[in-house]
């Protein structure tokens, strides 16, 4: 073949292999129906799919053909809120053949749909429908979209407020809210409450025997000088509350102010949260201030939290608590406070100001326990000048009677600016009968900016109590005439026991102060039982115990670091050890390093620590 002929053939072959048929786009069709909540077909609804649209016929049917790319499908009709059937989403994305059914809810009727029964609740999609629940207090409701209460501003009086609390106290007609409400996780936005019903202020005034869940309150504002106020409710009794969130909100005034509720009784509250909110007792009559609840009475709280919250009490208050100002025969599991408390009060606590137990009536819940609860943040406290003494504690200001604290931790910086105040890293004053502290701790700083302060790394007790596997790690700074102990202070050693506990930190104080590594006491008769404990506290007067009565306290397998204490004075038989010895496991004969203790040079500065800390 001639060379020029071969060259001619190659381009022809190349052209043959590149003459494939053009790609034809794959198309698909979608269709469906639109019906009212009761199954009635809805005609003249516009259904949009990308750039195409269709209108439903008299049977509520529609179809769109020839779609070639993924599209978002929605349905629209004036005065109706339309969602994809079986969900609360108003749109759906599709990319192939699909049947999409929509359900339409009225925006102009008293309720969007439903009959108000438990199986067929009233549907709420507008602010006016939400407002109508006050006329149906024993009915059942479901919210299926975010609701802005600013839409009600021109419908309620006074105009500066947009919400009146729902539910009255017995026996006032029409009574409390007793139905159920499922917010489906949607928001109630911009609520403003500047009034009360029967001395109760909040979204609900009074709730009783109700079941309420899945509501989010955003940017709520409650400010009225009622008796009980909370952003969610003023008063809750005999109810189940679950997954209610308060966020970005503000509450003030009232005698009892709580970020969530003013008062709770015989109720169960789970998985609820108050966050990014300010609780401010600016009212002259404010006496009880709590980040979650002011007065918790016979209520079980589980998985509830107060996060990034500022609690402010500029005037003199009786009780202030990061979670609860006051707790009576209530239980708390996996509950927490994180934030700042800046208040003047008699009893101030990072979790609760005042905790007590009293003989319960027949049929009432009977428990007082705090399990897996935690506190973190800052406390700036001042004693109520009208009172002779004050109590400030990282977890609680004061506790009374038989209580149990299990796996509860405090990480706080505490600053107190008024003399004659007891300060406890965990609890300032224990005056119960047989209170038990198991695996509890305080870590942080305590600063006393006045004279005559009593400061205890863990707390002070005047009656029987037990402390097991507890610890304190601290930096304590005080002025003149302070009394300071690394772990505990006491006036009576009867039935007080400490086992497997330690105190570690630094102390700085002024003239006339008494500083002790572990226990400061004034007991002539019964002494506490102290076993397998140690102190490693810098710059103190007494290595382990100071007993003002002068008697020596017997201990079992206890030690203190004499290298850093600065003194070897002591009123116990605890053994002095150097820092090197204190960091050696061989020192701690008969201690349980299999189940209780552990030692690691990289943890706790090499001193022994408790296994549960890990």
Short mmCIF file of C-alpha atoms in Angstrom, two decimals, residues 245-578:
data_model
loop_
_atom_site.label_atom_id
_atom_site.label_comp_id
_atom_site.label_asym_id
_atom_site.label_seq_id
_atom_site.Cartn_x
_atom_site.Cartn_y
_atom_site.Cartn_z
CA UNK A 245 -35.20 23.45 76.86
CA UNK A 246 -34.85 27.11 77.88
CA UNK A 247 -32.21 28.98 75.87
CA UNK A 248 -31.03 32.56 75.45
CA UNK A 249 -33.56 33.88 77.98
CA UNK A 250 -34.02 36.13 81.01
CA UNK A 251 -36.09 35.96 84.21
CA UNK A 252 -36.29 38.34 87.14
CA UNK A 253 -38.23 39.47 90.21
CA UNK A 254 -40.66 37.21 92.21
CA UNK A 255 -40.23 35.77 95.70
CA UNK A 256 -39.18 32.39 94.24
CA UNK A 257 -37.30 32.70 90.93
CA UNK A 258 -36.21 29.64 88.92
CA UNK A 259 -34.82 29.52 85.40
CA UNK A 260 -37.16 26.61 84.62
CA UNK A 261 -39.79 26.66 87.39
CA UNK A 262 -40.56 28.49 90.58
CA UNK A 263 -41.92 25.46 92.46
CA UNK A 264 -42.14 21.72 91.80
CA UNK A 265 -43.97 19.08 93.81
CA UNK A 266 -44.50 15.32 93.41
CA UNK A 267 -43.31 15.44 89.82
CA UNK A 268 -40.72 13.81 87.55
CA UNK A 269 -38.59 16.09 85.36
CA UNK A 270 -36.15 14.50 82.89
CA UNK A 271 -33.74 15.59 80.14
CA UNK A 272 -34.51 19.29 80.56
CA UNK A 273 -32.04 22.15 80.26
CA UNK A 274 -31.64 25.85 80.99
CA UNK A 275 -28.79 27.35 78.98
CA UNK A 276 -27.30 30.71 78.00
CA UNK A 277 -29.77 32.42 80.33
CA UNK A 278 -29.70 35.05 83.08
CA UNK A 279 -31.60 34.63 86.35
CA UNK A 280 -31.72 37.96 88.16
CA UNK A 281 -33.37 38.60 91.51
CA UNK A 282 -33.81 42.32 90.97
CA UNK A 283 -37.16 42.43 92.76
CA UNK A 284 -37.23 43.73 96.34
CA UNK A 285 -39.10 40.62 97.52
CA UNK A 286 -36.84 37.99 95.94
CA UNK A 287 -35.84 35.49 98.62
CA UNK A 288 -35.15 32.25 96.72
CA UNK A 289 -33.11 32.09 93.53
CA UNK A 290 -32.32 28.89 91.57
CA UNK A 291 -30.78 28.30 88.15
CA UNK A 292 -33.32 25.55 87.39
CA UNK A 293 -35.90 25.64 90.19
CA UNK A 294 -36.39 27.87 93.19
CA UNK A 295 -38.15 25.35 95.47
CA UNK A 296 -37.90 21.62 94.67
CA UNK A 297 -40.32 19.63 96.78
CA UNK A 298 -40.72 15.82 96.50
CA UNK A 299 -39.56 15.88 92.86
CA UNK A 300 -37.29 13.57 90.90
CA UNK A 301 -34.84 15.27 88.50
CA UNK A 302 -32.79 13.21 86.04
CA UNK A 303 -30.44 14.28 83.24
CA UNK A 304 -31.28 17.95 83.78
CA UNK A 305 -28.71 20.74 83.44
CA UNK A 306 -28.06 24.43 83.85
CA UNK A 307 -25.36 25.52 81.39
CA UNK A 308 -23.68 28.86 80.73
CA UNK A 309 -26.05 30.63 83.12
CA UNK A 310 -25.54 33.78 85.17
CA UNK A 311 -27.34 33.95 88.51
CA UNK A 312 -27.40 37.46 89.94
CA UNK A 313 -28.74 38.44 93.35
CA UNK A 314 -27.83 42.05 94.07
CA UNK A 315 -30.14 42.31 97.09
CA UNK A 316 -30.19 40.20 100.23
CA UNK A 317 -31.59 36.73 99.48
CA UNK A 318 -32.29 33.84 101.83
CA UNK A 319 -31.23 30.94 99.56
CA UNK A 320 -29.34 30.80 96.24
CA UNK A 321 -28.42 27.68 94.25
CA UNK A 322 -26.98 27.00 90.83
CA UNK A 323 -29.61 24.32 90.26
CA UNK A 324 -32.08 24.74 93.15
CA UNK A 325 -32.25 27.37 95.83
CA UNK A 326 -34.03 24.93 98.13
CA UNK A 327 -34.58 21.16 98.02
CA UNK A 328 -36.95 19.16 100.23
CA UNK A 329 -37.18 15.35 99.97
CA UNK A 330 -36.18 15.47 96.29
CA UNK A 331 -33.83 13.34 94.21
CA UNK A 332 -31.29 14.36 91.58
CA UNK A 333 -29.44 12.07 89.18
CA UNK A 334 -26.95 13.21 86.54
CA UNK A 335 -27.88 16.86 86.99
CA UNK A 336 -25.44 19.76 86.71
CA UNK A 337 -24.74 23.46 86.98
CA UNK A 338 -22.20 25.39 84.93
CA UNK A 339 -22.05 29.15 85.20
CA UNK A 340 -21.58 32.09 87.54
CA UNK A 341 -23.31 32.94 90.80
CA UNK A 342 -22.95 36.53 92.01
CA UNK A 343 -25.21 37.00 95.00
CA UNK A 344 -25.77 38.28 98.51
CA UNK A 345 -27.46 35.64 100.61
CA UNK A 346 -27.57 33.52 103.76
CA UNK A 347 -27.23 30.10 102.07
CA UNK A 348 -25.41 29.97 98.74
CA UNK A 349 -24.44 26.75 96.93
CA UNK A 350 -23.13 25.87 93.50
CA UNK A 351 -25.88 23.24 93.18
CA UNK A 352 -28.31 24.05 96.01
CA UNK A 353 -28.44 26.74 98.65
CA UNK A 354 -30.36 24.80 101.30
CA UNK A 355 -31.10 21.05 101.35
CA UNK A 356 -33.33 19.47 103.96
CA UNK A 357 -35.40 16.41 104.72
CA UNK A 358 -38.52 16.18 106.81
CA UNK A 359 -40.92 13.39 107.70
CA UNK A 360 -42.95 12.74 104.58
CA UNK A 361 -46.68 12.32 104.59
CA UNK A 362 -48.31 9.02 103.58
CA UNK A 363 -48.21 8.70 99.81
CA UNK A 364 -45.43 11.22 99.28
CA UNK A 365 -42.12 10.27 97.72
CA UNK A 366 -39.46 9.74 100.36
CA UNK A 367 -35.96 10.22 99.04
CA UNK A 368 -33.09 12.62 99.40
CA UNK A 369 -30.21 11.75 97.13
CA UNK A 370 -27.76 13.41 94.78
CA UNK A 371 -26.07 11.00 92.38
CA UNK A 372 -23.67 11.76 89.50
CA UNK A 373 -24.27 15.50 89.89
CA UNK A 374 -21.67 18.15 89.08
CA UNK A 375 -20.94 21.83 89.54
CA UNK A 376 -18.49 24.06 87.67
CA UNK A 377 -17.90 27.78 87.34
CA UNK A 378 -17.55 30.65 89.79
CA UNK A 379 -19.21 31.92 92.95
CA UNK A 380 -18.95 35.53 94.13
CA UNK A 381 -20.75 35.61 97.47
CA UNK A 382 -21.59 38.11 100.15
CA UNK A 383 -23.31 37.33 103.43
CA UNK A 384 -26.72 38.83 104.02
CA UNK A 385 -25.78 41.69 106.42
CA UNK A 386 -29.05 41.26 108.32
CA UNK A 387 -28.03 37.72 109.35
CA UNK A 388 -25.39 36.83 111.95
CA UNK A 389 -23.77 34.18 109.77
CA UNK A 390 -23.64 32.92 106.22
CA UNK A 391 -22.95 29.61 104.43
CA UNK A 392 -21.27 29.29 101.05
CA UNK A 393 -20.52 25.87 99.53
CA UNK A 394 -19.29 24.68 96.15
CA UNK A 395 -22.15 22.16 96.05
CA UNK A 396 -24.45 23.24 98.90
CA UNK A 397 -24.65 26.03 101.42
CA UNK A 398 -26.30 23.97 104.14
CA UNK A 399 -27.68 20.43 104.47
CA UNK A 400 -30.01 19.09 107.13
CA UNK A 401 -30.95 15.50 108.05
CA UNK A 402 -30.41 12.19 106.27
CA UNK A 403 -28.99 12.80 102.80
CA UNK A 404 -26.88 10.82 100.33
CA UNK A 405 -24.31 12.28 97.95
CA UNK A 406 -22.80 9.79 95.49
CA UNK A 407 -20.33 10.57 92.68
CA UNK A 408 -20.84 14.33 92.96
CA UNK A 409 -18.06 16.71 91.92
CA UNK A 410 -17.33 20.41 92.23
CA UNK A 411 -14.90 22.44 90.13
CA UNK A 412 -15.37 26.01 91.32
CA UNK A 413 -13.57 29.20 92.14
CA UNK A 414 -15.24 30.63 95.24
CA UNK A 415 -14.81 34.20 96.45
CA UNK A 416 -16.50 35.48 99.62
CA UNK A 417 -16.46 39.13 100.69
CA UNK A 418 -18.19 39.22 104.10
CA UNK A 419 -16.90 38.04 107.49
CA UNK A 420 -18.57 35.48 109.80
CA UNK A 421 -19.18 33.17 106.88
CA UNK A 422 -18.55 29.44 106.72
CA UNK A 423 -17.10 28.34 103.39
CA UNK A 424 -16.91 24.73 102.23
CA UNK A 425 -15.45 23.51 98.98
CA UNK A 426 -18.32 21.01 98.85
CA UNK A 427 -20.78 21.97 101.63
CA UNK A 428 -20.44 24.77 104.15
CA UNK A 429 -22.65 23.40 106.90
CA UNK A 430 -23.71 19.77 107.57
CA UNK A 431 -26.25 19.45 110.36
CA UNK A 432 -28.15 16.31 109.49
CA UNK A 433 -28.28 12.84 110.96
CA UNK A 434 -26.17 10.29 109.13
CA UNK A 435 -25.39 12.15 105.93
CA UNK A 436 -23.25 10.08 103.55
CA UNK A 437 -20.72 11.33 101.03
CA UNK A 438 -19.31 8.69 98.67
CA UNK A 439 -16.85 9.53 95.87
CA UNK A 440 -17.39 13.29 96.11
CA UNK A 441 -14.82 16.03 95.54
CA UNK A 442 -13.92 19.69 95.40
CA UNK A 443 -11.31 21.16 93.04
CA UNK A 444 -10.71 24.88 92.76
CA UNK A 445 -9.86 27.99 94.70
CA UNK A 446 -11.35 29.66 97.77
CA UNK A 447 -10.65 33.33 98.40
CA UNK A 448 -11.88 35.04 101.57
CA UNK A 449 -11.61 38.81 101.24
CA UNK A 450 -12.56 39.60 104.83
CA UNK A 451 -11.51 38.57 108.33
CA UNK A 452 -12.96 35.93 110.66
CA UNK A 453 -13.80 33.34 108.00
CA UNK A 454 -14.09 29.58 108.57
CA UNK A 455 -12.84 27.73 105.49
CA UNK A 456 -12.91 23.98 104.89
CA UNK A 457 -11.66 22.18 101.79
CA UNK A 458 -14.67 19.84 101.87
CA UNK A 459 -17.02 21.08 104.59
CA UNK A 460 -18.05 21.50 108.20
CA UNK A 461 -20.24 19.17 110.27
CA UNK A 462 -21.78 19.39 113.70
CA UNK A 463 -23.31 15.94 113.73
CA UNK A 464 -22.78 12.38 112.51
CA UNK A 465 -21.72 11.94 108.89
CA UNK A 466 -19.53 9.65 106.77
CA UNK A 467 -17.04 10.49 104.03
CA UNK A 468 -15.63 7.74 101.84
CA UNK A 469 -13.37 8.01 98.78
CA UNK A 470 -13.65 11.80 98.79
CA UNK A 471 -10.93 14.35 98.03
CA UNK A 472 -10.14 18.05 97.86
CA UNK A 473 -7.59 19.87 95.69
CA UNK A 474 -7.40 23.59 96.31
CA UNK A 475 -5.72 26.95 96.60
CA UNK A 476 -7.03 28.78 99.69
CA UNK A 477 -6.30 32.44 100.40
CA UNK A 478 -7.61 34.24 103.46
CA UNK A 479 -7.05 37.35 105.55
CA UNK A 480 -6.59 37.63 109.32
CA UNK A 481 -8.19 35.42 111.98
CA UNK A 482 -9.29 32.69 109.60
CA UNK A 483 -9.79 29.06 110.57
CA UNK A 484 -8.78 26.76 107.70
CA UNK A 485 -8.68 22.99 107.21
CA UNK A 486 -7.85 21.04 104.09
CA UNK A 487 -10.77 18.64 104.44
CA UNK A 488 -13.18 18.94 107.38
CA UNK A 489 -14.17 21.03 110.37
CA UNK A 490 -16.28 19.72 113.27
CA UNK A 491 -17.57 20.49 116.74
CA UNK A 492 -18.61 16.94 117.69
CA UNK A 493 -16.83 13.76 116.64
CA UNK A 494 -19.73 11.41 117.41
CA UNK A 495 -20.36 8.96 114.57
CA UNK A 496 -18.20 10.87 112.10
CA UNK A 497 -16.02 8.74 109.84
CA UNK A 498 -13.54 9.43 107.04
CA UNK A 499 -12.11 6.57 105.03
CA UNK A 500 -9.93 6.64 101.91
CA UNK A 501 -9.95 10.44 101.62
CA UNK A 502 -7.27 13.04 100.96
CA UNK A 503 -6.63 16.79 100.93
CA UNK A 504 -4.04 18.42 98.69
CA UNK A 505 -3.33 22.08 98.07
CA UNK A 506 -1.89 25.38 99.19
CA UNK A 507 -2.94 27.80 101.94
CA UNK A 508 -2.15 31.46 102.47
CA UNK A 509 -3.60 33.43 105.39
CA UNK A 510 -3.05 36.47 107.61
CA UNK A 511 -2.30 37.06 111.26
CA UNK A 512 -4.20 35.15 113.91
CA UNK A 513 -5.26 32.36 111.56
CA UNK A 514 -5.22 28.62 112.23
CA UNK A 515 -4.33 26.40 109.26
CA UNK A 516 -4.60 22.59 109.31
CA UNK A 517 -3.91 19.90 106.71
CA UNK A 518 -6.96 17.70 107.20
CA UNK A 519 -9.24 18.29 110.25
CA UNK A 520 -9.87 21.22 112.55
CA UNK A 521 -12.01 20.37 115.58
CA UNK A 522 -12.94 21.16 119.14
CA UNK A 523 -14.08 17.89 120.72
CA UNK A 524 -13.35 16.57 124.20
CA UNK A 525 -15.37 13.35 124.13
CA UNK A 526 -15.96 11.31 121.00
CA UNK A 527 -13.41 11.57 118.22
CA UNK A 528 -14.01 10.81 114.54
CA UNK A 529 -12.95 7.59 112.87
CA UNK A 530 -10.20 8.36 110.36
CA UNK A 531 -8.74 5.56 108.23
CA UNK A 532 -6.47 5.45 105.17
CA UNK A 533 -6.40 9.23 104.67
CA UNK A 534 -3.63 11.72 103.93
CA UNK A 535 -2.95 15.43 103.62
CA UNK A 536 -0.41 17.13 101.37
CA UNK A 537 -1.03 20.79 102.09
CA UNK A 538 1.60 23.51 101.87
CA UNK A 539 2.37 26.15 104.45
CA UNK A 540 0.13 25.18 107.36
CA UNK A 541 0.35 25.20 111.16
CA UNK A 542 -0.74 21.62 111.81
CA UNK A 543 0.03 18.71 109.51
CA UNK A 544 -3.12 16.63 109.93
CA UNK A 545 -5.34 17.59 112.93
CA UNK A 546 -5.82 20.63 115.15
CA UNK A 547 -8.01 19.87 118.17
CA UNK A 548 -8.65 22.96 120.29
CA UNK A 549 -9.67 20.75 123.22
CA UNK A 550 -6.07 19.54 123.33
CA UNK A 551 -6.71 15.78 123.09
CA UNK A 552 -4.98 13.62 120.49
CA UNK A 553 -7.08 11.94 117.79
CA UNK A 554 -6.42 8.28 116.99
CA UNK A 555 -6.16 7.47 113.28
CA UNK A 556 -5.54 4.32 111.27
CA UNK A 557 -2.93 4.26 108.47
CA UNK A 558 -2.98 8.04 107.96
CA UNK A 559 -0.15 10.31 106.79
CA UNK A 560 0.77 13.92 106.12
CA UNK A 561 3.55 15.51 104.08
CA UNK A 562 5.84 17.17 106.60
CA UNK A 563 8.21 18.44 103.90
CA UNK A 564 5.69 20.93 102.52
CA UNK A 565 3.52 21.64 105.57
CA UNK A 566 6.18 23.82 107.13
CA UNK A 567 5.36 22.49 110.63
CA UNK A 568 5.20 19.13 112.32
CA UNK A 569 2.68 20.20 114.96
CA UNK A 570 -0.23 17.81 115.16
CA UNK A 571 -3.02 16.53 117.38
CA UNK A 572 -3.21 13.04 115.89
CA UNK A 573 -1.09 9.95 115.49
CA UNK A 574 -0.94 10.36 111.70
CA UNK A 575 2.57 9.63 110.46
CA UNK A 576 4.89 12.32 109.13
CA UNK A 577 6.42 11.51 105.76
CA UNK A 578 8.67 13.34 103.35
#
